[in-house]
Coordinates of C-alpha atoms in Angstrom, one line a residue:
M1 CA 0.0 0.0 0.0
I2 CA 1.4 3.5 -1.0
K3 CA 1.4 5.8 2.0
I4 CA 1.2 9.2 0.3
F5 CA 1.8 11.4 3.4
E6 CA 4.8 9.3 4.4
W7 CA 6.2 9.5 0.9
M8 CA 5.9 13.2 0.8
L9 CA 7.3 13.7 4.3
T10 CA 10.4 11.5 3.9
S11 CA 11.1 13.1 0.4
S12 CA 10.9 16.6 1.9
V13 CA 13.2 15.7 4.7
L14 CA 15.7 14.2 2.3
L15 CA 15.7 17.2 -0.1
G16 CA 16.1 19.6 2.9
A17 CA 19.0 17.6 4.2
L18 CA 20.7 17.3 0.8
L19 CA 20.5 21.0 0.2
L20 CA 22.2 21.6 3.6
L21 CA 24.8 18.9 2.9
R22 CA 25.4 20.4 -0.5
R23 CA 26.3 23.8 1.1
A24 CA 28.6 22.0 3.7
L25 CA 30.4 20.1 1.0
W26 CA 30.8 23.1 -1.4
G27 CA 34.4 23.1 -2.6
K28 CA 35.4 20.0 -0.6
I29 CA 34.5 17.2 -3.0
S30 CA 34.6 16.8 -6.8
R31 CA 31.7 18.5 -8.7
R32 CA 30.8 15.1 -10.3
L33 CA 30.4 13.5 -6.8
Q34 CA 28.4 16.5 -5.7
Y35 CA 26.1 16.0 -8.7
G36 CA 25.8 12.3 -8.0
L37 CA 24.4 12.9 -4.6
W38 CA 21.1 14.0 -6.3
L39 CA 20.6 10.4 -7.3
A40 CA 19.3 9.6 -3.8
A41 CA 16.7 12.4 -4.2
V42 CA 15.6 11.1 -7.6
L43 CA 15.0 7.6 -6.3
R44 CA 13.1 8.8 -3.2
L45 CA 10.8 11.1 -5.3
L46 CA 10.1 8.5 -7.9
I47 CA 9.7 5.3 -5.6
P48 CA 6.6 5.7 -3.5
F49 CA 7.2 2.5 -1.5
S50 CA 9.3 2.1 1.7
L51 CA 10.2 -0.6 4.1
P52 CA 9.3 0.0 7.8
A53 CA 12.2 0.8 10.1
A54 CA 12.7 2.2 13.5
S55 CA 15.2 4.7 12.0
S56 CA 12.7 6.3 9.7
V57 CA 11.8 10.0 10.2
A58 CA 8.2 8.9 9.5
N59 CA 8.1 7.5 13.0
V60 CA 8.4 10.9 14.4
A61 CA 5.2 12.0 12.6
A62 CA 3.3 8.9 13.3
V63 CA 1.5 10.4 16.4
L64 CA -2.1 10.3 15.2
P65 CA -4.1 7.6 17.0
A66 CA -5.0 4.8 14.7
Q67 CA -8.7 4.3 14.1
Q68 CA -10.0 1.5 16.3
R69 CA -12.1 -1.0 14.4
L70 CA -12.3 -4.7 14.5
S71 CA -13.4 -6.9 11.7
G72 CA -15.6 -10.1 12.1
Q73 CA -17.1 -9.0 15.3
A74 CA -20.8 -8.8 16.1
A75 CA -21.9 -5.3 16.9
M76 CA -22.4 -5.2 20.6
V77 CA -25.6 -3.6 21.8
E78 CA -25.0 -1.5 24.9
T79 CA -28.1 -1.2 26.9
D80 CA -28.8 0.7 30.1
F81 CA -32.3 1.1 31.5
S82 CA -33.3 4.8 31.4
P83 CA -36.4 5.7 33.6
A84 CA -36.8 8.9 31.8
G85 CA -37.0 7.1 28.5
E86 CA -34.0 9.0 27.0
A87 CA -32.8 7.6 23.7
L88 CA -29.5 5.8 23.9
A89 CA -26.7 7.2 21.8
E90 CA -25.2 4.9 19.2
E91 CA -21.5 4.9 18.8
T92 CA -20.6 4.6 15.3
L93 CA -17.2 3.1 14.5
P94 CA -15.4 4.5 11.5
S95 CA -15.4 2.4 8.4
A96 CA -12.2 1.0 6.8
G97 CA -12.5 3.5 3.8
E98 CA -13.5 6.6 5.8
E99 CA -10.0 8.0 5.7
E100 CA -9.7 7.3 2.0
N101 CA -12.9 9.0 1.3
R102 CA -11.8 12.1 3.3
L103 CA -8.5 12.4 1.3
F104 CA -10.1 11.8 -2.1
P105 CA -10.5 15.5 -2.9
L106 CA -6.8 16.1 -2.2
T107 CA -6.0 13.2 -4.4
L108 CA -8.0 14.5 -7.2
L109 CA -6.3 18.0 -6.7
W110 CA -2.8 16.3 -6.9
A111 CA -3.8 14.3 -9.9
A112 CA -5.0 17.6 -11.6
G113 CA -2.0 19.5 -10.7
S114 CA 0.3 16.8 -12.0
A115 CA -1.6 16.6 -15.2
A116 CA -1.4 20.3 -15.7
V117 CA 2.3 20.6 -14.8
G118 CA 3.1 17.6 -17.0
G119 CA 1.1 18.9 -19.9
W120 CA 2.9 22.3 -19.6
F121 CA 6.3 20.6 -19.5
L122 CA 5.3 18.5 -22.7
L123 CA 4.2 21.7 -24.6
V124 CA 7.5 23.4 -23.7
N125 CA 9.6 20.6 -24.9
I126 CA 7.5 20.0 -28.1
S127 CA 7.6 23.8 -28.8
F128 CA 11.3 24.0 -28.2
G129 CA 12.0 20.9 -30.4
R130 CA 9.8 22.2 -33.2
G131 CA 11.6 25.6 -33.1
L132 CA 15.0 23.8 -33.4
R133 CA 14.0 21.7 -36.3
R134 CA 12.4 24.7 -38.1
Q135 CA 15.7 26.8 -37.9
R136 CA 18.5 24.3 -37.8
E137 CA 21.1 24.0 -40.5
R138 CA 23.5 21.0 -40.6
Y139 CA 27.0 22.2 -39.5
A140 CA 30.2 20.2 -40.3
A141 CA 32.1 19.8 -37.1
D142 CA 34.5 17.3 -35.5
C143 CA 32.0 15.8 -33.1
P144 CA 30.6 12.2 -32.7
L145 CA 27.1 13.7 -32.5
P146 CA 25.2 15.5 -35.2
V147 CA 25.7 19.3 -35.1
Y148 CA 23.3 21.9 -36.2
L149 CA 23.5 25.7 -36.4
V150 CA 20.5 27.5 -35.0
W151 CA 20.1 31.3 -35.1
N152 CA 17.5 32.1 -32.5
I153 CA 18.3 30.3 -29.4
P154 CA 19.8 31.9 -26.3
S155 CA 22.5 29.3 -25.7
S156 CA 24.1 26.2 -27.4
C157 CA 22.6 23.0 -26.0
L158 CA 22.2 19.2 -26.4
F159 CA 18.6 18.1 -27.2
G160 CA 16.7 15.0 -28.3
L161 CA 16.1 12.0 -25.9
F162 CA 16.0 9.4 -28.7
H163 CA 18.1 11.2 -31.4
P164 CA 20.5 13.6 -29.5
A165 CA 22.2 16.3 -31.4
V166 CA 24.2 19.4 -30.6
Y167 CA 22.6 22.8 -31.5
I168 CA 25.1 25.7 -31.5
T169 CA 24.5 29.5 -31.8
A170 CA 26.2 31.7 -34.3
Q171 CA 28.3 33.2 -31.5
A172 CA 29.6 29.7 -30.6
A173 CA 30.7 29.2 -34.2
E174 CA 32.6 32.5 -34.3
T175 CA 36.1 31.1 -33.5
P176 CA 37.5 27.5 -33.7
Q177 CA 38.5 27.6 -30.1
M178 CA 35.0 28.5 -28.8
L179 CA 33.3 26.0 -31.1
R180 CA 35.7 23.3 -29.7
H181 CA 34.9 24.3 -26.1
V182 CA 31.0 24.2 -26.8
L183 CA 31.2 20.9 -28.6
A184 CA 33.3 19.3 -25.9
H185 CA 30.9 20.6 -23.2
E186 CA 27.8 19.3 -24.9
Y187 CA 29.4 15.9 -25.7
C188 CA 30.4 15.6 -22.0
H189 CA 26.7 16.2 -21.3
F190 CA 26.0 13.2 -23.6
R191 CA 28.5 11.1 -21.8
Q192 CA 26.9 11.9 -18.5
R193 CA 23.5 10.8 -19.7
D194 CA 22.2 14.2 -18.8
L195 CA 19.3 14.1 -21.2
F196 CA 18.1 11.0 -19.2
W197 CA 18.5 12.7 -15.9
S198 CA 16.7 15.7 -17.3
L199 CA 13.7 13.5 -18.0
L200 CA 13.8 12.1 -14.4
R201 CA 13.9 15.7 -13.1
V202 CA 10.8 16.5 -15.1
L203 CA 9.0 13.5 -13.7
C204 CA 9.9 14.5 -10.1
L205 CA 8.6 18.1 -10.7
T206 CA 5.4 16.7 -12.4
L207 CA 4.7 14.3 -9.4
H208 CA 5.7 16.8 -6.6
W209 CA 4.5 20.1 -8.3
F210 CA 3.2 21.4 -5.0
N211 CA 6.5 21.0 -3.0
P212 CA 8.8 24.1 -3.1
L213 CA 11.7 22.0 -1.9
V214 CA 11.5 19.9 -5.2
W215 CA 11.7 23.0 -7.3
A216 CA 14.6 24.3 -5.3
A217 CA 16.3 21.0 -5.5
A218 CA 15.7 20.8 -9.3
A219 CA 17.4 24.2 -9.8
C220 CA 20.4 23.2 -7.6
S221 CA 20.7 19.8 -9.3
R222 CA 20.7 21.6 -12.7
T223 CA 23.5 23.8 -11.6
D224 CA 25.5 20.9 -10.2
C225 CA 24.9 19.1 -13.6
E226 CA 26.6 22.0 -15.4
L227 CA 29.5 22.2 -12.9
A228 CA 30.0 18.4 -13.3
C229 CA 30.1 18.8 -17.0
D230 CA 32.5 21.6 -16.7
E231 CA 34.8 19.4 -14.7
R232 CA 34.5 16.6 -17.1
T233 CA 35.1 19.1 -20.1
M234 CA 38.2 20.3 -18.5
A235 CA 39.5 16.8 -18.1
L236 CA 38.9 16.3 -21.9
L237 CA 40.4 19.5 -22.9
G238 CA 43.4 19.7 -20.6
E239 CA 44.5 22.1 -17.9
E240 CA 46.1 24.5 -20.5
Q241 CA 42.6 25.2 -21.7
R242 CA 41.3 26.3 -18.2
L243 CA 41.5 30.0 -18.7
A244 CA 40.3 29.9 -22.3
Y245 CA 37.4 27.8 -21.4
G246 CA 36.4 30.4 -18.8
E247 CA 36.6 33.1 -21.2
T248 CA 34.2 31.0 -23.5
L249 CA 31.7 30.8 -20.8
L250 CA 31.9 34.5 -20.1
S251 CA 31.3 35.4 -23.7
L252 CA 28.0 33.4 -23.7
I253 CA 24.7 35.2 -23.4
R254 CA 23.6 35.1 -19.8
I255 CA 20.0 34.0 -19.4
R256 CA 17.9 33.9 -16.2
Q257 CA 16.8 30.3 -15.2
S258 CA 12.9 29.9 -15.1
P259 CA 10.6 27.2 -14.2
A260 CA 10.0 26.4 -17.9
Q261 CA 13.7 25.8 -18.3
L262 CA 13.6 23.3 -15.4
G263 CA 11.1 21.3 -17.4
C264 CA 13.0 21.7 -20.7
M265 CA 15.1 18.6 -21.5
A266 CA 17.9 20.5 -23.2
T267 CA 21.3 20.9 -21.6
T268 CA 21.8 24.7 -22.2
M269 CA 25.3 25.9 -21.5
A270 CA 24.4 29.2 -19.8
L271 CA 22.9 29.4 -16.3
G272 CA 22.4 33.1 -15.8
H273 CA 24.6 35.6 -13.9
S274 CA 24.8 33.9 -10.4
G275 CA 25.2 30.5 -11.9
L276 CA 28.0 31.6 -14.4
K277 CA 29.8 33.3 -11.5
K278 CA 30.0 30.0 -9.6
R279 CA 31.2 28.2 -12.6
I280 CA 34.0 30.7 -13.3
Q281 CA 35.1 30.5 -9.7
M282 CA 35.1 26.7 -9.8
I283 CA 37.1 26.7 -13.1
A284 CA 39.6 29.2 -11.7
H285 CA 40.0 27.4 -8.4
A286 CA 39.3 23.7 -9.0
P287 CA 38.4 22.0 -5.7
K288 CA 40.6 19.5 -4.2
A289 CA 38.7 16.6 -2.7
A290 CA 39.4 16.4 1.1
L291 CA 39.2 13.3 3.2
S292 CA 36.8 15.1 5.6
G293 CA 34.4 16.0 2.8
L294 CA 34.4 12.5 1.3
L295 CA 33.7 11.0 4.8
L296 CA 30.9 13.6 5.3
A297 CA 29.4 12.9 2.0
A298 CA 29.5 9.1 2.6
V299 CA 28.3 9.1 6.1
G300 CA 25.6 11.8 5.5
T301 CA 24.3 10.0 2.5
L302 CA 24.0 6.8 4.3
A303 CA 22.4 8.4 7.2
L304 CA 19.8 10.1 5.0
V305 CA 19.0 7.0 3.1
S306 CA 18.4 4.9 6.2
C307 CA 15.9 7.5 7.6
T308 CA 14.1 8.7 4.5
F309 CA 14.0 5.6 2.2
T310 CA 12.2 3.8 5.1
G311 CA 8.7 4.2 6.4
A312 CA 7.2 4.4 9.7
K313 CA 7.3 1.1 11.7
P314 CA 3.7 0.0 12.0
A315 CA 2.2 0.8 15.4
S316 CA 1.0 -2.2 17.3
D317 CA -2.7 -1.2 17.0
E318 CA -2.2 -0.8 13.3
L319 CA -0.7 -4.3 13.0
L320 CA -3.5 -5.8 15.2
H321 CA -6.1 -4.2 13.0
Q322 CA -4.4 -5.6 9.9
L323 CA -4.5 -8.9 11.4
T324 CA -8.2 -8.8 12.3
D325 CA -9.1 -7.3 8.9
S326 CA -7.5 -10.3 7.2
L327 CA -10.0 -12.7 8.9
F328 CA -12.5 -14.3 6.8
Y329 CA -14.7 -17.4 6.7
E330 CA -15.1 -19.7 3.6
D331 CA -16.1 -23.2 3.1
G332 CA -16.1 -24.2 6.7
S333 CA -12.8 -22.6 7.7
V334 CA -11.5 -19.4 9.1
Y335 CA -8.5 -17.9 7.4
F336 CA -6.2 -15.1 8.6
T337 CA -3.0 -13.6 7.4
L338 CA -0.1 -12.1 9.3
P339 CA 0.8 -8.6 8.1
G340 CA 3.6 -8.8 5.6
N341 CA 4.8 -5.3 6.3
Y342 CA 6.1 -6.3 9.8
P343 CA 9.1 -8.7 9.4
N344 CA 9.5 -9.7 13.0
G345 CA 7.3 -12.8 13.1
E346 CA 8.8 -13.7 16.5
D347 CA 7.1 -10.7 18.1
W348 CA 3.6 -12.1 17.6
N349 CA 1.6 -13.8 20.4
I350 CA -1.5 -15.4 18.9
Q351 CA -3.6 -17.6 21.1
I352 CA -6.7 -19.3 19.5
A353 CA -8.6 -21.4 22.0
G354 CA -12.3 -22.3 22.8
R355 CA -14.5 -25.2 23.6
A356 CA -16.0 -27.9 21.4
G357 CA -19.0 -30.2 22.2
M358 CA -18.5 -34.0 22.7
G359 CA -21.8 -35.5 23.4
E360 CA -23.1 -34.0 26.7
Q361 CA -19.7 -32.9 27.6
S362 CA -17.3 -30.3 26.1
R363 CA -13.5 -30.1 25.9
S364 CA -11.1 -27.2 25.4
V365 CA -9.4 -26.8 22.1
H366 CA -6.3 -24.9 21.1
F367 CA -4.8 -24.1 17.6
F368 CA -1.2 -23.2 16.6
E369 CA 0.2 -23.8 20.0
K370 CA 3.5 -25.0 18.6
A371 CA 3.8 -21.9 16.3
N372 CA 3.1 -19.6 19.2
A373 CA 5.4 -21.4 21.7
E374 CA 8.3 -21.5 19.2
R375 CA 7.5 -18.0 17.9
S376 CA 7.6 -19.3 14.4
W377 CA 4.9 -17.1 12.9
K378 CA 5.7 -16.2 9.3
P379 CA 5.2 -12.6 8.2
G380 CA 2.7 -12.6 5.2
G381 CA 1.8 -16.2 6.0
E382 CA -1.9 -17.4 5.7
Y383 CA -3.2 -19.7 8.4
Q384 CA -6.4 -21.9 8.4
I385 CA -8.7 -23.1 11.2
D386 CA -11.1 -25.9 10.2
L387 CA -14.5 -25.4 11.9
S388 CA -16.2 -28.3 10.1
N389 CA -14.7 -31.1 12.1
A390 CA -16.4 -30.4 15.5
S391 CA -19.4 -28.5 17.0
Y392 CA -17.7 -25.4 18.7
Q393 CA -19.4 -23.7 21.5
E394 CA -16.9 -20.9 21.6
L395 CA -13.8 -20.0 19.8
W396 CA -11.7 -16.9 20.3
M397 CA -8.5 -15.4 18.9
E398 CA -6.5 -13.2 21.2
A399 CA -3.5 -11.5 19.6
S400 CA -0.8 -9.2 20.8
L401 CA 2.8 -8.3 20.2
H402 CA 5.4 -9.2 22.8
S403 CA 6.9 -5.8 22.4
S404 CA 3.7 -4.0 23.1
G405 CA 1.0 -4.2 25.8
Q406 CA -1.9 -3.9 23.3
S407 CA -4.1 -6.8 22.4
V408 CA -7.2 -7.7 20.5
R409 CA -9.8 -10.4 21.1
V410 CA -12.0 -11.7 18.2
D411 CA -15.0 -14.1 18.4
L412 CA -14.3 -16.5 15.5
L413 CA -17.7 -18.0 15.8
A414 CA -19.2 -14.6 15.4
L415 CA -17.1 -14.1 12.4
Q416 CA -18.3 -17.4 10.9
Q417 CA -21.9 -16.4 11.7
E418 CA -21.7 -12.9 10.3
Q419 CA -20.1 -13.9 7.0
S420 CA -22.6 -16.6 6.6
L421 CA -25.6 -14.2 6.9
P422 CA -28.0 -13.8 4.1
Q423 CA -27.9 -10.5 2.3
G424 CA -29.8 -7.7 4.2
Y425 CA -29.1 -8.9 7.7
Q426 CA -26.7 -7.7 10.4
L427 CA -25.2 -9.6 13.3
L428 CA -25.9 -8.2 16.8
A429 CA -24.8 -9.3 20.2
V430 CA -26.7 -8.5 23.5
R431 CA -25.4 -8.9 27.0
F432 CA -27.6 -10.5 29.6
P433 CA -28.5 -9.4 32.3
A434 CA -29.0 -6.2 30.2
Y435 CA -29.6 -4.0 33.3
E436 CA -29.6 -4.4 37.0
Q437 CA -32.5 -2.6 38.4
Q438 CA -34.7 -5.7 38.6
A439 CA -33.9 -8.0 41.6
L440 CA -32.5 -10.9 39.7
Q441 CA -31.7 -12.7 43.0
Q442 CA -35.4 -13.3 43.5
N443 CA -35.4 -15.6 40.4
S444 CA -33.6 -18.9 41.5
L445 CA -33.5 -19.9 37.8
A446 CA -31.8 -16.7 36.6
A447 CA -28.3 -17.2 35.1
D448 CA -25.5 -16.9 37.5
A449 CA -23.0 -15.4 35.1
P450 CA -23.4 -12.9 32.3
F451 CA -23.6 -14.2 28.8
Q452 CA -24.2 -13.0 25.3
A453 CA -27.0 -13.6 23.0
Q454 CA -26.0 -13.3 19.3
L455 CA -28.6 -13.1 16.6
A456 CA -29.1 -11.8 13.0
L457 CA -31.6 -9.2 12.5
P458 CA -32.8 -7.4 9.3
E459 CA -30.8 -4.3 8.5
G460 CA -32.6 -1.3 10.1
W461 CA -33.6 -3.3 13.2
R462 CA -32.0 -2.5 16.4
I463 CA -32.2 -3.5 20.1
E464 CA -32.6 -0.9 22.8
A465 CA -33.7 -0.6 26.4
P466 CA -37.3 -0.2 27.1
K467 CA -38.8 3.3 27.8
E468 CA -40.8 1.9 30.7
P469 CA -40.2 -0.9 33.3
Q470 CA -41.3 -4.4 32.1
S471 CA -44.5 -5.9 33.3
G472 CA -44.2 -8.2 36.3
S473 CA -46.2 -10.8 34.5
S474 CA -43.4 -11.4 32.0
P475 CA -41.6 -14.8 32.1
F476 CA -38.4 -13.1 31.0
Y477 CA -35.9 -10.9 32.9
T478 CA -34.2 -7.7 31.7
V479 CA -36.6 -7.5 28.7
L480 CA -35.3 -5.2 25.8
D481 CA -37.2 -3.8 22.8
I482 CA -36.4 -4.7 19.2
V483 CA -37.3 -1.6 17.2
V484 CA -37.5 -0.8 13.5
G485 CA -37.0 2.7 11.9
E486 CA -35.1 5.8 12.7
G487 CA -35.7 8.0 15.7
E488 CA -38.1 6.4 18.3
G489 CA -39.1 3.8 15.6
Q490 CA -41.7 1.1 16.0
R491 CA -41.4 -1.6 18.4
V492 CA -41.9 -5.1 16.7
A493 CA -40.7 -7.5 19.4
T494 CA -39.1 -7.9 22.9
I495 CA -36.2 -10.1 24.0
G496 CA -35.4 -11.3 27.4
F497 CA -33.8 -14.2 29.3
N498 CA -34.4 -16.7 32.0
G499 CA -32.7 -19.6 33.5
Y500 CA -33.7 -23.3 33.9
T501 CA -32.9 -26.4 35.9
P502 CA -31.3 -29.0 33.8
Y503 CA -33.0 -32.4 33.6
E504 CA -31.5 -34.9 36.0
G505 CA -33.9 -37.8 35.7
E506 CA -32.8 -41.4 35.6
E507 CA -34.2 -42.0 32.1
E508 CA -32.4 -40.4 29.2
L509 CA -34.7 -38.0 27.3
P510 CA -34.9 -38.3 23.5
P511 CA -33.3 -35.2 22.0
Q512 CA -36.5 -34.1 20.5
E513 CA -38.1 -34.0 24.0
V514 CA -35.5 -32.0 25.9
Y515 CA -37.1 -28.6 25.1
K516 CA -40.1 -29.7 27.2
T517 CA -37.9 -29.6 30.4
V518 CA -36.3 -26.3 29.5
Y519 CA -39.5 -24.4 28.7
Y520 CA -41.9 -26.1 30.9
E521 CA -42.8 -22.8 32.6
L522 CA -43.6 -21.3 29.2
R523 CA -45.5 -24.3 28.0
L524 CA -47.6 -24.4 31.2
G525 CA -47.9 -20.7 32.0
R526 CA -51.1 -19.1 33.1
M527 CA -50.5 -15.6 31.6
E528 CA -48.4 -16.7 28.6
V529 CA -48.2 -20.0 26.8
W530 CA -45.4 -20.8 24.3
D531 CA -46.7 -23.8 22.3
P532 CA -46.5 -25.5 19.8
Y533 CA -42.6 -25.4 19.4
T534 CA -40.7 -26.3 16.2
P535 CA -36.9 -26.6 16.4
V536 CA -34.9 -24.8 13.7
R537 CA -31.2 -25.4 14.8
T538 CA -29.9 -28.1 17.1
D539 CA -26.3 -28.9 18.1
E540 CA -24.5 -30.4 21.0
S541 CA -24.6 -27.1 23.0
G542 CA -28.3 -26.3 22.7
E543 CA -31.1 -25.5 20.5
S544 CA -33.2 -22.7 18.9
G545 CA -36.7 -22.8 17.4
I546 CA -39.9 -21.1 16.7
A547 CA -43.0 -21.2 18.9
G548 CA -46.6 -20.1 18.7
V549 CA -47.3 -17.6 21.6
S550 CA -50.6 -16.9 23.3
Y551 CA -50.8 -14.3 26.0
L552 CA -53.4 -12.2 27.8
D553 CA -53.8 -8.7 26.5
E554 CA -51.7 -6.6 29.1
E555 CA -53.1 -3.3 27.8
Y556 CA -56.6 -4.4 28.3
M557 CA -55.9 -5.5 31.9
R558 CA -54.3 -2.2 32.6
E559 CA -57.4 -0.4 31.3
H560 CA -59.8 -2.8 33.0
P561 CA -58.1 -3.7 36.4
D562 CA -61.3 -5.2 37.7
A563 CA -62.1 -7.4 34.8
A564 CA -62.2 -11.1 35.3
M565 CA -59.4 -13.2 33.8
A566 CA -61.8 -15.2 31.6
S567 CA -62.9 -11.9 30.0
V568 CA -59.4 -10.7 29.0
P569 CA -58.7 -11.1 25.2
V570 CA -56.0 -13.7 24.3
L571 CA -53.5 -12.4 21.7
E572 CA -51.6 -14.7 19.4
T573 CA -48.3 -14.2 17.9
K574 CA -44.9 -15.9 17.0
G575 CA -41.8 -16.3 19.1
I576 CA -38.3 -17.6 19.0
L577 CA -36.6 -19.5 21.8
C578 CA -33.0 -20.5 22.2
Y579 CA -31.4 -22.4 25.1
Q580 CA -27.7 -23.3 26.0
K581 CA -26.9 -26.4 28.2
E582 CA -23.7 -25.1 29.8
L583 CA -25.3 -21.8 30.8
A584 CA -28.5 -23.3 31.8
A585 CA -30.3 -20.3 30.4
Y586 CA -32.5 -19.5 27.6
V587 CA -33.6 -16.4 25.6
G588 CA -37.0 -15.6 24.3
I589 CA -38.1 -13.2 21.5
R590 CA -41.9 -12.4 21.4
F591 CA -43.1 -10.5 18.4
L592 CA -46.0 -8.2 18.5
P593 CA -49.3 -9.3 16.8
D594 CA -49.6 -8.1 13.2
C595 CA -45.9 -6.7 13.3
G596 CA -45.4 -8.0 9.8
V597 CA -42.5 -10.4 10.5
S598 CA -42.3 -13.0 7.7
E599 CA -41.8 -16.7 8.0
Q600 CA -38.4 -16.4 6.3
Q601 CA -37.3 -13.7 8.8
L602 CA -38.4 -16.0 11.7
Q603 CA -36.4 -18.8 10.3
T604 CA -33.3 -16.7 9.7
I605 CA -33.3 -15.2 13.1
A606 CA -34.0 -18.4 14.8
A607 CA -31.2 -20.2 13.0
S608 CA -28.7 -17.4 13.9
L609 CA -29.7 -17.1 17.6
Q610 CA -26.9 -18.5 19.8
L611 CA -26.0 -18.0 23.5
R612 CA -22.4 -17.9 24.6
P613 CA -20.5 -17.1 27.8
E614 CA -19.4 -13.5 28.3
P615 CA -15.8 -13.1 27.0

């Protein structure tokens, strides 16, 4: 993944440091070595990728907290009974693409700017090339490259990426000595492959058009290009030509360097007044390479490369999010991949454990214990957990880094359930007991320990605390509302829990008869009867099913407190029940009459409803 901000930051730091290093090394190293230092800048500006390292300057800027989001988890419904009936605020976790969407306008602006600058440079070179071809006349000269005389250009130059040629002015052809100097200079540009480096300079300016440091570095690198070419030319002409070569430069037209010239891929010989002054000084007093300068250049360049060609070391929370984001369920197995951008596989601590049913009993299960004990996790490696070979009651992944105290915990069964949902459904998890105002101790069958009920509901449905205390006649505890629609919405069902005493008779019950011992209070209730009952999902840990529900009209009884029980209307609706053996608890969902729930929705919700211990 390309990290744009990190790329821009490290590039800017490198350019700023190279400009300072260039000043510190001025006159202490050869001009060709000074020009060669810009290779590091070109590579950093054109290569957007980097390897994470602790030495990277990007680590200093990595101070923004990572967005906290976990993949494959059921959305946990936080409920707290509110006597005043205040609506509960819903905390929305940022989506994975929220940051990308926020930066999209900036990306468009960058792309538009690059297209404009690149188009401008293209027009500059096309126009310049056409002008040369329109005016040029072949000139006979002692040069390995084609030479042309052009009347209307400010300076002699080398031009033509695929068919390079030397273009000279009439002034350069006035004397044999001046012509020799000009041709030698442009041929040295050809030997240095400066036309190719000019193309790379143009690409850097096009991609980083918004960065003033890139423009400053381009101007300095162009000056260093001419100085390096002067040094190579003097080596070709000989020391006796040093003074004469300087006089040739002084006689050239002095032109001011402009942004358009930075984008023109022609190696013009003149650089303006300030640039020409530097060149004459360098020719008159050739720098002698000092050992201190060479050491500073070597050490400085290596240090800059180590801290700017590298990226920020991923934060532990970012790595953990990458791990959880890689989780997916397919064909009965859960897969996950270790982040490939973190090479230290020994730092991972990944524990995957749970419980699987074996008849009436259950056993603990563990995965990848050897890899975790030996710290042999492979960066970028994909791992598989087969869920089809057993009936799992719970299965969790808890991951952390030995070098960090942060950790993450993921319910792998919830991941399986969520990714197996039909389209248009969401997976929710509710903690029971949901609120503590009710005296749960009075119910001897209430669950001793908190647990979670996970279920799939159609999108747009939600679970929230009731606006009024529940009726004392309900067979369920800490009853919550299931609501459809925005705002206050419309209540379509209620959901609550109760406990039961497991059957301990001498005779073993047939599996299809177990529900009768679990829901006997519901089946024989005076105010509310849940019967008949049809199982939908049965496994070793428990069962869920659909039941017909008949109950006395509570609103009628509130309006007619003196009415005889026999005169109270009986309402009929549908309900969903689910029990879990190890918890000795069950959950019931009672839909309101005429709420519009379909048979397909009942089947989907019942099949998804599962009870699990509190993590």
